[in-house]
Coordinates of C-alpha atoms in Angstrom, one line a residue:
M3 CA 147.7 110.0 -74.8
N4 CA 149.6 112.2 -72.5
T5 CA 153.0 110.5 -72.0
L6 CA 154.4 111.7 -75.3
K7 CA 152.9 115.1 -74.9
T8 CA 154.6 115.5 -71.6
L9 CA 157.9 114.4 -72.8
F10 CA 158.0 117.1 -75.5
V11 CA 156.0 119.9 -73.8
V12 CA 158.1 119.8 -70.6
G13 CA 161.1 120.2 -72.8
L14 CA 159.6 123.2 -74.5
L15 CA 158.5 124.9 -71.3
V16 CA 161.8 124.5 -69.7
A17 CA 164.1 125.0 -72.6
F18 CA 162.3 128.1 -74.1
A19 CA 161.7 129.7 -70.7
T20 CA 165.3 129.1 -69.6
E21 CA 166.7 130.4 -72.9
A22 CA 164.5 133.5 -72.8
G23 CA 165.8 134.2 -69.3
A24 CA 169.4 133.4 -70.0
Q25 CA 170.5 136.9 -70.6
S26 CA 170.0 139.5 -67.9
P27 CA 171.1 143.1 -67.1
S28 CA 174.5 143.2 -65.4
R29 CA 173.5 145.9 -62.9
R30 CA 170.8 146.6 -60.4
K31 CA 168.9 149.8 -60.0
G32 CA 171.6 152.4 -59.3
G33 CA 174.3 150.2 -60.7
M34 CA 173.9 146.4 -60.0
R35 CA 171.7 143.5 -61.2
T36 CA 168.1 143.4 -60.3
V37 CA 166.8 139.9 -59.5
V38 CA 163.2 139.0 -60.1
A39 CA 162.2 136.5 -57.4
K40 CA 159.7 133.6 -57.8
P41 CA 156.7 133.7 -55.4
A42 CA 157.8 132.4 -52.1
G43 CA 156.6 129.1 -50.7
V44 CA 155.6 127.3 -53.8
E45 CA 157.1 123.8 -54.0
T46 CA 158.8 123.5 -57.4
Y47 CA 159.2 120.6 -59.8
Q48 CA 162.0 120.6 -62.3
P49 CA 161.5 118.0 -65.0
Q50 CA 164.6 117.3 -67.1
P51 CA 164.3 119.0 -70.5
T52 CA 164.3 117.2 -73.7
P53 CA 166.4 118.9 -76.5
A54 CA 164.6 121.9 -78.0
T55 CA 165.9 124.0 -80.8
V56 CA 165.9 127.7 -79.9
P57 CA 166.9 130.3 -82.4
A58 CA 170.4 131.5 -81.5
T59 CA 170.2 134.6 -83.7
S60 CA 167.5 137.1 -84.6
T61 CA 166.9 139.8 -87.2
P62 CA 167.2 143.2 -85.6
S63 CA 163.8 144.9 -85.6
A64 CA 162.8 148.6 -85.4
P65 CA 163.5 150.1 -82.0
I66 CA 160.6 149.4 -79.5
P67 CA 159.4 152.4 -77.5
L68 CA 159.9 151.6 -73.8
A69 CA 159.4 154.8 -71.8
I70 CA 159.4 158.6 -71.9
V71 CA 161.6 160.3 -69.2
N72 CA 161.3 164.0 -68.8
G73 CA 160.1 164.3 -72.4
Q74 CA 163.0 162.1 -73.7
S75 CA 162.0 158.8 -75.5
V76 CA 163.7 155.6 -74.4
T77 CA 163.6 152.7 -76.8
S78 CA 165.0 149.2 -77.0
A79 CA 168.0 150.8 -78.8
D80 CA 169.0 152.5 -75.6
I81 CA 169.1 149.5 -73.3
E82 CA 171.8 146.8 -72.8
P83 CA 172.6 145.1 -76.1
K84 CA 172.1 141.6 -74.8
V85 CA 168.5 142.4 -73.6
R86 CA 167.8 144.1 -76.9
E87 CA 168.8 140.9 -78.6
E88 CA 166.3 139.0 -76.4
L89 CA 163.5 141.4 -77.5
D90 CA 164.4 140.9 -81.1
A91 CA 164.5 137.1 -80.6
L92 CA 161.1 136.8 -79.0
E93 CA 158.9 136.3 -82.1
G94 CA 161.4 133.8 -83.5
R95 CA 161.2 131.8 -80.3
I96 CA 157.4 131.9 -80.4
N97 CA 157.4 130.7 -84.0
E98 CA 159.9 127.9 -83.1
A99 CA 157.7 126.9 -80.1
R100 CA 154.7 126.7 -82.4
R101 CA 156.6 124.5 -84.8
Q102 CA 157.6 122.1 -82.0
V103 CA 154.1 122.0 -80.6
V104 CA 152.7 121.0 -84.0
E105 CA 155.4 118.3 -84.2
L106 CA 154.4 117.2 -80.7
Q107 CA 150.8 116.8 -81.7
I108 CA 151.7 114.9 -84.9
N109 CA 153.9 112.5 -82.8
T110 CA 151.0 112.0 -80.3
L111 CA 148.6 111.0 -83.1
L112 CA 151.2 108.8 -84.7
L113 CA 151.6 106.9 -81.4
E114 CA 147.9 106.6 -81.0
S115 CA 147.5 105.3 -84.6
E116 CA 150.2 102.7 -84.1
A117 CA 148.7 101.6 -80.8
A118 CA 145.3 101.1 -82.5
K119 CA 147.0 99.0 -85.2
R120 CA 148.5 96.7 -82.6
R121 CA 145.3 96.5 -80.5
M122 CA 146.8 98.0 -77.4
S123 CA 146.6 101.3 -75.5
P124 CA 149.0 104.1 -76.3
Q125 CA 150.3 103.7 -72.7
Q126 CA 151.1 100.0 -73.3
L127 CA 152.8 100.8 -76.6
Y128 CA 154.9 103.5 -75.0
Q129 CA 155.9 101.2 -72.2
L130 CA 156.8 98.4 -74.7
E131 CA 158.8 100.4 -77.2
I132 CA 160.3 103.2 -75.1
A133 CA 159.9 103.2 -71.3
R134 CA 161.2 99.7 -70.7
K135 CA 164.2 100.3 -72.9
V136 CA 165.5 103.2 -70.9
L137 CA 168.4 101.8 -68.9
E138 CA 170.0 103.1 -65.7
P139 CA 173.2 105.0 -66.6
T140 CA 176.5 103.5 -65.5
A141 CA 178.7 105.1 -62.8
A142 CA 181.2 106.0 -65.6
E143 CA 178.5 107.9 -67.5
I144 CA 177.3 109.8 -64.4
D145 CA 180.9 110.7 -63.5
K146 CA 181.5 112.0 -67.0
V147 CA 178.6 114.4 -66.9
I148 CA 179.5 115.6 -63.5
Q149 CA 183.1 116.2 -64.5
A150 CA 182.1 118.1 -67.6
N151 CA 179.8 120.4 -65.7
R152 CA 181.7 120.6 -62.4
S153 CA 182.1 124.4 -62.5
Q154 CA 178.3 124.9 -62.7
L155 CA 177.4 122.4 -59.9
D156 CA 176.8 123.0 -56.2
E157 CA 178.7 120.1 -54.8
S158 CA 177.4 120.5 -51.2
D159 CA 175.0 117.6 -51.7
P160 CA 176.8 115.0 -53.9
A161 CA 174.0 112.4 -53.6
S162 CA 171.4 114.9 -54.9
I163 CA 173.7 115.9 -57.8
R164 CA 174.2 112.3 -58.9
Q165 CA 170.4 111.7 -58.8
Q166 CA 169.8 114.8 -60.9
V167 CA 172.4 113.5 -63.4
V168 CA 170.7 110.1 -63.5
D169 CA 167.4 111.7 -64.1
F170 CA 168.9 113.9 -66.9
L171 CA 170.6 110.9 -68.6
K172 CA 167.5 108.8 -68.5
S173 CA 165.4 111.7 -69.9
E174 CA 167.9 112.1 -72.8
S175 CA 167.7 108.3 -73.4
E176 CA 163.9 108.4 -73.4
A177 CA 163.9 111.3 -75.8
R178 CA 166.3 109.5 -78.2
L179 CA 164.2 106.3 -78.1
T180 CA 161.0 108.3 -78.7
D181 CA 162.5 110.1 -81.7
E182 CA 163.7 106.8 -83.2
F183 CA 160.4 105.1 -82.6
I184 CA 158.4 108.0 -84.1
K185 CA 160.6 108.0 -87.2
R186 CA 159.8 104.3 -87.7
V187 CA 156.1 104.8 -87.2
R188 CA 156.0 107.8 -89.5
V189 CA 157.1 105.7 -92.5
S190 CA 153.8 103.7 -92.5
T191 CA 151.3 106.5 -91.4
P192 CA 150.7 109.4 -93.8
V193 CA 151.3 112.9 -92.4
V194 CA 150.1 115.9 -94.4
I195 CA 151.0 119.4 -93.4
L196 CA 148.6 121.9 -94.9
P197 CA 149.7 125.3 -96.2
P198 CA 149.0 128.2 -93.7
T199 CA 146.1 130.6 -94.4
N200 CA 145.7 134.2 -93.5
A201 CA 142.4 133.8 -91.8
A202 CA 143.0 130.8 -89.5
T203 CA 140.2 129.9 -87.1
P204 CA 140.2 127.5 -84.2
A205 CA 138.5 124.9 -86.3
A206 CA 141.0 125.3 -89.2
V207 CA 142.9 122.1 -90.0
I208 CA 146.6 122.6 -90.2
A209 CA 147.7 119.0 -90.6
T210 CA 146.4 115.4 -90.7
V211 CA 147.9 112.2 -89.4
G212 CA 146.5 109.1 -90.9
G213 CA 143.5 111.2 -91.9
R214 CA 143.0 112.5 -88.3
P215 CA 143.0 116.4 -88.2
I216 CA 145.1 118.7 -86.1
T217 CA 143.3 122.0 -85.6
E218 CA 144.6 125.5 -85.1
G219 CA 142.6 125.7 -81.8
T220 CA 144.4 122.6 -80.4
I221 CA 147.9 124.1 -81.1
A222 CA 146.9 127.5 -79.8
E223 CA 145.8 126.0 -76.5
R224 CA 149.0 124.1 -76.1
L225 CA 151.0 127.2 -76.8
K226 CA 149.4 129.4 -74.2
P227 CA 151.6 128.6 -71.2
I228 CA 154.8 128.5 -73.4
I229 CA 154.1 131.9 -75.0
Y230 CA 153.1 133.4 -71.7
K231 CA 156.4 132.4 -70.1
L232 CA 158.4 133.6 -73.1
R233 CA 156.7 137.0 -73.0
L234 CA 156.9 137.3 -69.2
N235 CA 160.7 136.5 -69.2
T236 CA 161.3 138.9 -72.0
Y237 CA 159.2 141.6 -70.3
Q238 CA 161.1 141.2 -67.0
L239 CA 164.4 141.4 -68.7
A240 CA 163.3 144.5 -70.6
Q241 CA 161.9 146.1 -67.4
Q242 CA 165.1 145.5 -65.5
A243 CA 167.2 147.0 -68.3
L244 CA 164.9 149.9 -68.6
D245 CA 165.1 150.6 -64.9
L246 CA 168.9 150.8 -65.3
T247 CA 168.7 153.1 -68.3
I248 CA 166.3 155.4 -66.6
N249 CA 168.5 155.5 -63.5
D250 CA 171.5 156.4 -65.7
L251 CA 169.6 159.2 -67.4
L252 CA 168.4 160.7 -64.2
L253 CA 171.8 160.4 -62.6
L254 CA 173.4 162.1 -65.5
A255 CA 170.8 164.9 -65.4
E256 CA 171.4 165.3 -61.6
A257 CA 175.2 165.4 -62.2
N258 CA 174.8 168.1 -64.9
R259 CA 172.5 170.1 -62.5
R260 CA 175.2 170.0 -59.8
N261 CA 178.0 170.4 -62.3
V262 CA 179.9 167.3 -61.0
P263 CA 180.8 164.0 -62.6
P264 CA 178.1 161.2 -62.0
E265 CA 180.8 159.1 -60.3
E266 CA 181.1 161.7 -57.6
I267 CA 177.4 161.4 -56.7
V268 CA 177.6 157.6 -56.6
R269 CA 180.7 157.8 -54.4
K270 CA 179.2 160.2 -51.9
E271 CA 175.7 158.7 -51.7
I272 CA 176.6 155.0 -52.0
T273 CA 180.3 153.9 -52.0
E274 CA 181.4 155.9 -49.0
K275 CA 178.4 154.9 -47.0
V276 CA 178.8 151.1 -47.4
H277 CA 180.5 149.8 -44.3
A278 CA 182.1 146.5 -43.6
P279 CA 179.7 144.4 -41.3
T280 CA 180.8 143.9 -37.7
E281 CA 181.5 140.5 -36.2
A282 CA 178.2 140.9 -34.3
E283 CA 176.3 141.5 -37.5
I284 CA 177.9 138.5 -39.1
S285 CA 177.2 136.3 -36.1
K286 CA 173.5 137.4 -35.9
F287 CA 173.0 136.7 -39.6
Y288 CA 174.5 133.2 -39.2
S289 CA 172.4 132.5 -36.2
D290 CA 169.2 133.7 -37.9
N291 CA 169.9 131.5 -41.0
K292 CA 171.9 128.6 -39.5
A293 CA 169.4 126.0 -40.8
K294 CA 170.1 127.1 -44.4
I295 CA 173.9 127.3 -44.1
P296 CA 175.6 123.9 -44.4
V297 CA 179.0 125.0 -42.9
E298 CA 180.3 126.5 -39.6
L299 CA 180.4 130.2 -38.9
A300 CA 184.2 130.4 -39.5
A301 CA 183.9 128.9 -43.0
A302 CA 180.9 131.1 -43.9
S303 CA 182.1 134.4 -42.4
N304 CA 183.6 135.9 -45.5
Q305 CA 180.7 135.1 -47.7
I306 CA 178.2 136.4 -45.2
A307 CA 180.2 139.7 -44.9
T308 CA 180.2 140.1 -48.7
Y309 CA 176.5 139.4 -48.8
L310 CA 175.7 141.9 -46.1
Q311 CA 177.8 144.5 -47.9
Q312 CA 175.9 143.8 -51.1
Q313 CA 172.6 144.2 -49.3
E314 CA 173.7 147.5 -47.8
Q315 CA 174.8 148.8 -51.2
A316 CA 171.5 147.6 -52.8
R317 CA 169.6 149.5 -50.2
L318 CA 171.6 152.7 -50.8
E319 CA 171.2 152.4 -54.5
Q320 CA 167.4 152.0 -54.2
E321 CA 167.2 155.0 -51.9
M322 CA 169.2 157.1 -54.5
S323 CA 167.0 155.8 -57.3
T324 CA 163.9 156.7 -55.4
R325 CA 165.1 160.3 -54.7
L326 CA 166.1 160.8 -58.4
R327 CA 162.7 159.5 -59.6
S328 CA 160.6 161.5 -57.1
G329 CA 161.0 164.7 -59.2
A330 CA 161.0 163.1 -62.6
N331 CA 158.2 162.8 -65.2
I332 CA 158.4 159.1 -66.1
R333 CA 155.9 157.2 -68.3
I334 CA 156.5 153.5 -68.8
L335 CA 155.2 152.2 -72.2
I336 CA 155.5 148.5 -71.6
S337 CA 153.4 146.3 -69.4
E338 CA 153.5 142.8 -68.1
P339 CA 151.7 140.3 -70.3
P340 CA 148.3 139.2 -69.1
L341 CA 147.9 135.7 -67.7
P342 CA 146.4 133.4 -70.4
V343 CA 143.0 131.9 -70.0
Q344 CA 143.5 128.1 -70.4
I345 CA 141.1 125.3 -70.9
I346 CA 141.8 123.3 -67.8
S347 CA 140.3 119.8 -67.7
V348 CA 138.4 118.8 -64.5
D349 CA 138.7 115.2 -65.6
D350 CA 136.9 112.9 -63.3
D351 CA 138.6 114.2 -60.1
P352 CA 137.0 115.0 -56.7
V353 CA 134.6 118.0 -56.9
R354 CA 133.1 120.1 -54.2
G355 CA 130.3 122.6 -54.9
D356 CA 127.6 123.1 -57.4
A357 CA 128.3 121.6 -60.8
N358 CA 126.7 124.7 -62.4
A359 CA 128.7 127.3 -60.4
P360 CA 129.9 130.2 -62.5
V361 CA 133.4 129.9 -61.1
T362 CA 135.4 126.7 -61.1
I363 CA 138.7 126.4 -59.2
V364 CA 141.0 123.6 -60.2
E365 CA 143.8 122.8 -57.8
F366 CA 146.8 120.6 -58.6
T367 CA 148.1 119.5 -55.2
D368 CA 150.8 117.4 -53.5
F369 CA 149.8 116.0 -50.1
Q370 CA 153.4 116.3 -48.7
C371 CA 153.7 119.9 -49.8
P372 CA 153.6 122.4 -46.9
T373 CA 152.3 125.2 -49.0
C374 CA 149.5 123.0 -50.3
A375 CA 148.5 122.4 -46.7
G376 CA 148.7 126.1 -46.0
M377 CA 146.3 126.8 -48.9
Q378 CA 143.6 124.5 -47.6
P379 CA 142.1 126.9 -45.0
L380 CA 141.9 129.6 -47.7
L381 CA 140.1 127.3 -50.1
E382 CA 137.7 126.2 -47.3
E383 CA 137.0 129.9 -46.6
V384 CA 136.1 130.8 -50.2
L385 CA 133.9 127.7 -50.5
K386 CA 131.9 128.7 -47.5
S387 CA 131.7 132.4 -48.2
Y388 CA 130.8 132.1 -51.9
G389 CA 128.4 129.2 -51.5
N390 CA 127.0 127.7 -54.7
K391 CA 128.8 130.3 -56.8
V392 CA 132.1 128.4 -56.6
R393 CA 133.1 124.8 -57.1
L394 CA 136.5 123.2 -56.4
V395 CA 138.1 120.4 -58.3
V396 CA 141.2 118.7 -56.9
R397 CA 143.8 117.0 -59.1
D398 CA 147.1 115.3 -58.3
F399 CA 150.6 116.6 -58.9
P400 CA 152.9 114.7 -56.5
L401 CA 156.4 116.0 -56.7
P402 CA 159.3 113.5 -57.2
K403 CA 161.2 115.1 -54.4
H404 CA 158.5 114.2 -51.8
E405 CA 159.1 110.5 -51.3
N406 CA 155.6 109.8 -49.8
A407 CA 153.6 112.1 -52.0
L408 CA 152.7 109.6 -54.7
K409 CA 151.5 107.0 -52.3
A410 CA 149.5 109.6 -50.4
A411 CA 147.8 110.6 -53.7
E412 CA 146.9 107.0 -54.3
A413 CA 145.4 106.7 -50.9
A414 CA 143.4 109.9 -51.4
N415 CA 142.0 108.5 -54.6
A416 CA 141.1 105.3 -52.8
A417 CA 139.3 107.3 -50.1
N418 CA 137.5 109.3 -52.8
A419 CA 136.2 106.0 -54.2
Q420 CA 134.4 105.5 -50.9
G421 CA 133.1 109.1 -50.7
K422 CA 135.5 110.4 -48.0
F423 CA 138.0 112.4 -50.0
V424 CA 137.6 115.6 -47.9
E425 CA 137.9 113.8 -44.5
Y426 CA 140.8 111.8 -45.6
T427 CA 142.9 114.5 -47.2
A428 CA 142.4 116.7 -44.2
L429 CA 144.3 114.0 -42.2
L430 CA 147.0 113.9 -44.9
F431 CA 147.6 117.6 -44.7
K432 CA 147.5 117.5 -40.9
H433 CA 150.1 114.7 -40.7
Q434 CA 152.5 115.5 -43.5
D435 CA 155.4 114.1 -41.5
A436 CA 153.7 110.6 -41.3
L437 CA 152.6 109.6 -44.8
D438 CA 154.1 106.1 -44.9
V439 CA 151.9 103.2 -46.0
A440 CA 151.1 102.1 -42.5
S441 CA 150.0 105.6 -41.5
L442 CA 147.9 105.9 -44.7
K443 CA 146.1 102.7 -43.7
K444 CA 145.6 103.9 -40.1
Y445 CA 144.0 107.1 -41.3
A446 CA 141.6 105.0 -43.4
T447 CA 140.5 103.2 -40.2
E448 CA 140.1 106.5 -38.4
I449 CA 137.5 107.8 -40.8
G450 CA 135.7 104.5 -41.1
L451 CA 136.7 103.4 -44.6
N452 CA 136.3 99.8 -45.7
R453 CA 139.8 98.7 -45.0
A454 CA 139.8 95.6 -47.1
R455 CA 138.9 97.6 -50.2
F456 CA 141.1 100.5 -49.3
D457 CA 144.2 98.3 -48.7
A458 CA 143.7 96.3 -51.9
E459 CA 143.4 99.4 -54.0
L460 CA 146.4 101.1 -52.3
D461 CA 148.6 98.0 -52.4
G462 CA 147.6 97.2 -56.0
G463 CA 148.4 100.6 -57.5
K464 CA 144.8 100.9 -58.8
Y465 CA 145.0 104.7 -59.2
L466 CA 148.6 105.1 -60.5
A467 CA 147.3 105.7 -64.1
E468 CA 144.9 108.3 -62.9
I469 CA 147.6 110.2 -61.0
K470 CA 149.9 110.0 -64.0
H471 CA 147.2 111.4 -66.2
D472 CA 146.7 114.4 -63.8
R473 CA 150.4 115.1 -63.8
D474 CA 150.7 114.8 -67.5
D475 CA 147.9 117.3 -67.9
A476 CA 149.6 119.6 -65.3
E477 CA 152.8 119.7 -67.2
I478 CA 151.0 120.5 -70.5
Y479 CA 149.4 123.4 -68.7
G480 CA 152.8 124.7 -67.8
I481 CA 152.7 123.8 -64.1
D482 CA 156.1 123.5 -62.4
G483 CA 155.2 123.6 -58.8
T484 CA 152.5 123.1 -56.1
P485 CA 150.0 124.3 -55.3
A486 CA 148.9 125.2 -58.8
I487 CA 145.5 126.8 -58.8
F488 CA 143.4 127.9 -61.7
V489 CA 140.3 130.1 -61.4
N490 CA 138.1 129.8 -64.5
G491 CA 141.3 128.9 -66.4
V492 CA 143.5 131.7 -65.0
A493 CA 146.5 130.8 -62.9
L494 CA 146.6 132.1 -59.3
R495 CA 150.1 133.7 -59.1
E496 CA 150.0 134.7 -55.4
M497 CA 149.0 132.2 -52.8
S498 CA 146.9 134.6 -50.7
I499 CA 143.2 134.9 -49.8
E500 CA 143.2 138.4 -51.4
A501 CA 144.5 137.2 -54.7
L502 CA 142.2 134.2 -54.7
R503 CA 139.2 136.4 -54.0
A504 CA 140.2 138.8 -56.7
L505 CA 140.2 136.1 -59.3
I506 CA 136.9 134.7 -58.1
D507 CA 135.3 138.2 -58.1
R508 CA 136.6 138.8 -61.6
G509 CA 134.9 135.6 -62.8
L510 CA 131.6 136.6 -61.0
A511 CA 131.7 140.1 -62.5
G512 CA 131.7 138.7 -66.0
T513 CA 135.4 138.9 -66.9
N514 CA 136.3 135.4 -67.9
S515 CA 132.9 134.3 -66.4
T516 CA 132.6 131.1 -68.4
P517 CA 134.5 128.4 -66.7
K518 CA 137.5 127.5 -68.8
V519 CA 137.4 123.8 -68.1
S520 CA 136.8 120.6 -69.9
A521 CA 135.8 117.2 -68.8
K522 CA 137.7 115.0 -71.2

């Protein structure tokens, strides 16, 4: 049963990752904040988080070595205190994530057990006891949330803000109803938590629910994307803070060498060189980015000027940092956490390629997502060039912000039932601006599908449960945007042919060569 898993896991992924990234260095290399950008082009999905308890405090640990600069050791004790607190809090957050994932698995089995008692599916039970009881929030409730959070909201799109608040309030209501229902069910179904052992194996039973076991392996698999995001966020914060500390050390050494205050070097090499942008520069920036700026030039002029000055200062800071580092002996002792190898289910979704291929690519896609359309030629290229060494499995992850994506996914499933998934989805990606129901049916005619069968399945919502199952799985795997691509269970982080080939070649070379997939 994935509904309950999704409700809790999404909350964990969002709440933990957000909390871990909440504190960040206040300056960039050379004196201001460094921003770590998400990969460009990926269409994002932001589910509303359910409440998740995250440790607010942590026990200070021994200083962690971070780098050696010209023979001088730099540890976590030398970086910004707020980031040091994040490092100290990491293991506590991981432990809390584990506790909540165990609780999630217990709740999932409780729901399944109760459904079996009532002779219905878990989905039917969830709909009966929880989903149908979630009410639309009133205008007064929506206004109250907006008013309480007005200082944090971008009010340029009021309709979008109201919808986000509606989604949030409904999510909170769903979480509350779920909690109340699980408490009632737990009274009649025995839950036994077994004491931890020092030599836990994947098969080790850590709890039972009505006699059904929960194993260490199940929990470890669910934790992989959560722990990875926690470690990655903490690493990025530490790396940013370390960069600032190294820059400060090198600047101080340079100031001592010149026998001048550090501020004088910054003033001469940065502050005095930053110029106010001209009207022509402001106008050019506005013209180049007009589609993304919701106001006229006169209203945006001051903000654009400030932004351009900040960009100029950042460039000069980076140039000074590069000069200072060019003659320094710097050894970084921390590294980015490796991407986890996850067990990604291929379910019963469309497959292309040899079933025994040593490399399995699983793509979660949205047929209205432009980046997904852009990835298709790359996937076609690797399928051709690698032959029977690679197979591709396509699963659904329609984003709520794409109004036609869900129906397009239903149509693709209906086409797959008639053996023409590839031909049909090629038309979907080609005509992303025309995915209304009438168009979807027209494309079915164009490729020769049985229209009576296609129309009946599309109009009747035959594949809605299958699509929901795909999206539930995707959220458990930590997916928050499309396209999401896994190669033998390892997530593709850069949507390029080079990165895709690198992961495929890694699998063929024997590293992670066994496909990390399941067919549940």
